[in-house]
Every structure is written in structure tokens, then in C-alpha cells.
Amino acid sequence: MKQLLSNKMSMLLLTTLGALLLLGACSDEPKEEEAKEEKKEMLAYVRDFDLPNKSLIIDEVEWIEESDTDRIKELGLDTEKDLATGFMIYDESQKAESLKLAEDAEFYLVNQDDTAKPKQVEEKEFVSYLAVVKGPYDITLEDGVVVKVSEKYTP
């Protein structure tokens, strides 16, 4: 009788644990991986600022330095001619893309007094500056939305 009772208790315990595991797996709470925002960095020229839609029209480009020997070979570039300044901005597609701006997007311009410390500006100042300087800009996206635009220093 004790053996039968012990077996029933073991089965009940196993069934309860199994049910708890199953319910835990069905939780609506986001998993840690799902909760993280997808972050992407890119270099681009900003062709336009679409004020009504609060978006940037960009053309993604690639920064190539003399140390990028594999990429230089792949593109058939001449280091002395194509990278005379030590770098080149390569635009493979020249394709425009529209990216939505976050309401709290941050804008940074090269600080002429200290190029190592970009200066943060308001959206309005950035739009005025953009009328003259199209880039390149480092653009940070989170979940496909622009959260930061920072002018890239070019020597």
C-alpha cells in the first residue's frame, strides 16, 4: 500500500512539474532576446530631410581605408589614385532610401574647435546645415528608426 501511495505521489509531482513548465513556456512576457532592440549603424549621405513625414532620404555608402586591403582588391581600387587621402567613400548603388526619424532623435555636427567632441544641435539647426553639407553622416537605427545622426569628420 505504501508503495502504491508513493508511486501516485511521484506521478502527481511529475505531472504538476510538467504542467508548470508548459505554462511557463506559454508566457506572454517577452523573452530577453525579443526585448532587445535591433540596433544598426550605417554611413550615408543625407540627400534630403522630409519634414512632413519626419524622415531622412539617405544614400548608404562605405568608408574604405588603406588598411582594408581585401576590400580594395575586391573593388579593383588603386591605393595611390583612389585613396590618395588615405580613405575613400565608396557608393556602390547610389540608391536613395527613406528612413523614419524618432521623435527624440539626436543630431551631432563636427565641432570645429575640437573635432574629437561633436556638438549636439537641435533638429532645426541640423536641417539648415543639411542644406549645405550632405554628409557623410553616421546614422544609428533602432528597430529601423533613426535615433542618432552624427556628421562624420573627413580630413
mmCIF file with all atom_site columns, C-alpha atoms in Angstrom, residues 50 53-56 98-107 123 139-149:
data_model
loop_
_atom_site.group_PDB
_atom_site.id
_atom_site.type_symbol
_atom_site.label_atom_id
_atom_site.label_alt_id
_atom_site.label_comp_id
_atom_site.label_asym_id
_atom_site.label_entity_id
_atom_site.label_seq_id
_atom_site.pdbx_PDB_ins_code
_atom_site.Cartn_x
_atom_site.Cartn_y
_atom_site.Cartn_z
_atom_site.occupancy
_atom_site.B_iso_or_equiv
_atom_site.pdbx_formal_charge
_atom_site.auth_seq_id
_atom_site.auth_comp_id
_atom_site.auth_asym_id
_atom_site.auth_atom_id
_atom_site.pdbx_PDB_model_num
ATOM 1  C CA . ASP A 1 50  ? 11.343 65.158 -45.432 1.00 0.00 ? 50  ASP A CA 1
ATOM 2  C CA . ASN A 1 53  ? 6.901  62.763 -42.909 1.00 0.00 ? 53  ASN A CA 1
ATOM 3  C CA . LYS A 1 54  ? 9.720  63.371 -40.405 1.00 0.00 ? 54  LYS A CA 1
ATOM 4  C CA . SER A 1 55  ? 12.163 61.200 -42.313 1.00 0.00 ? 55  SER A CA 1
ATOM 5  C CA . LEU A 1 56  ? 15.599 61.325 -43.920 1.00 0.00 ? 56  LEU A CA 1
ATOM 6  C CA . SER A 1 98  ? 13.720 56.857 -46.774 1.00 0.00 ? 98  SER A CA 1
ATOM 7  C CA . LEU A 1 99  ? 14.218 56.334 -43.036 1.00 0.00 ? 99  LEU A CA 1
ATOM 8  C CA . LYS A 1 100 ? 11.777 57.428 -40.335 1.00 0.00 ? 100 LYS A CA 1
ATOM 9  C CA . LEU A 1 101 ? 13.165 59.691 -37.592 1.00 0.00 ? 101 LEU A CA 1
ATOM 10 C CA . ALA A 1 102 ? 12.453 59.016 -33.937 1.00 0.00 ? 102 ALA A CA 1
ATOM 11 C CA . GLU A 1 103 ? 10.671 61.868 -32.155 1.00 0.00 ? 103 GLU A CA 1
ATOM 12 C CA . ASP A 1 104 ? 13.663 62.207 -29.837 1.00 0.00 ? 104 ASP A CA 1
ATOM 13 C CA . ALA A 1 105 ? 16.380 61.715 -32.482 1.00 0.00 ? 105 ALA A CA 1
ATOM 14 C CA . GLU A 1 106 ? 19.729 63.313 -31.660 1.00 0.00 ? 106 GLU A CA 1
ATOM 15 C CA . PHE A 1 107 ? 21.807 65.347 -34.131 1.00 0.00 ? 107 PHE A CA 1
ATOM 16 C CA . GLU A 1 123 ? 16.751 69.412 -35.350 1.00 0.00 ? 123 GLU A CA 1
ATOM 17 C CA . ILE A 1 139 ? 23.394 57.065 -38.700 1.00 0.00 ? 139 ILE A CA 1
ATOM 18 C CA . THR A 1 140 ? 22.185 54.925 -35.808 1.00 0.00 ? 140 THR A CA 1
ATOM 19 C CA . LEU A 1 141 ? 18.941 52.990 -36.198 1.00 0.00 ? 141 LEU A CA 1
ATOM 20 C CA . GLU A 1 142 ? 16.953 51.146 -33.557 1.00 0.00 ? 142 GLU A CA 1
ATOM 21 C CA . ASP A 1 143 ? 14.245 48.855 -34.892 1.00 0.00 ? 143 ASP A CA 1
ATOM 22 C CA . GLY A 1 144 ? 14.552 50.562 -38.289 1.00 0.00 ? 144 GLY A CA 1
ATOM 23 C CA . VAL A 1 145 ? 14.052 54.097 -36.922 1.00 0.00 ? 145 VAL A CA 1
ATOM 24 C CA . VAL A 1 146 ? 16.799 56.768 -36.913 1.00 0.00 ? 146 VAL A CA 1
ATOM 25 C CA . VAL A 1 147 ? 17.714 57.679 -33.333 1.00 0.00 ? 147 VAL A CA 1
ATOM 26 C CA . LYS A 1 148 ? 21.011 59.476 -33.979 1.00 0.00 ? 148 LYS A CA 1
ATOM 27 C CA . VAL A 1 149 ? 22.663 61.336 -36.863 1.00 0.00 ? 149 VAL A CA 1
#
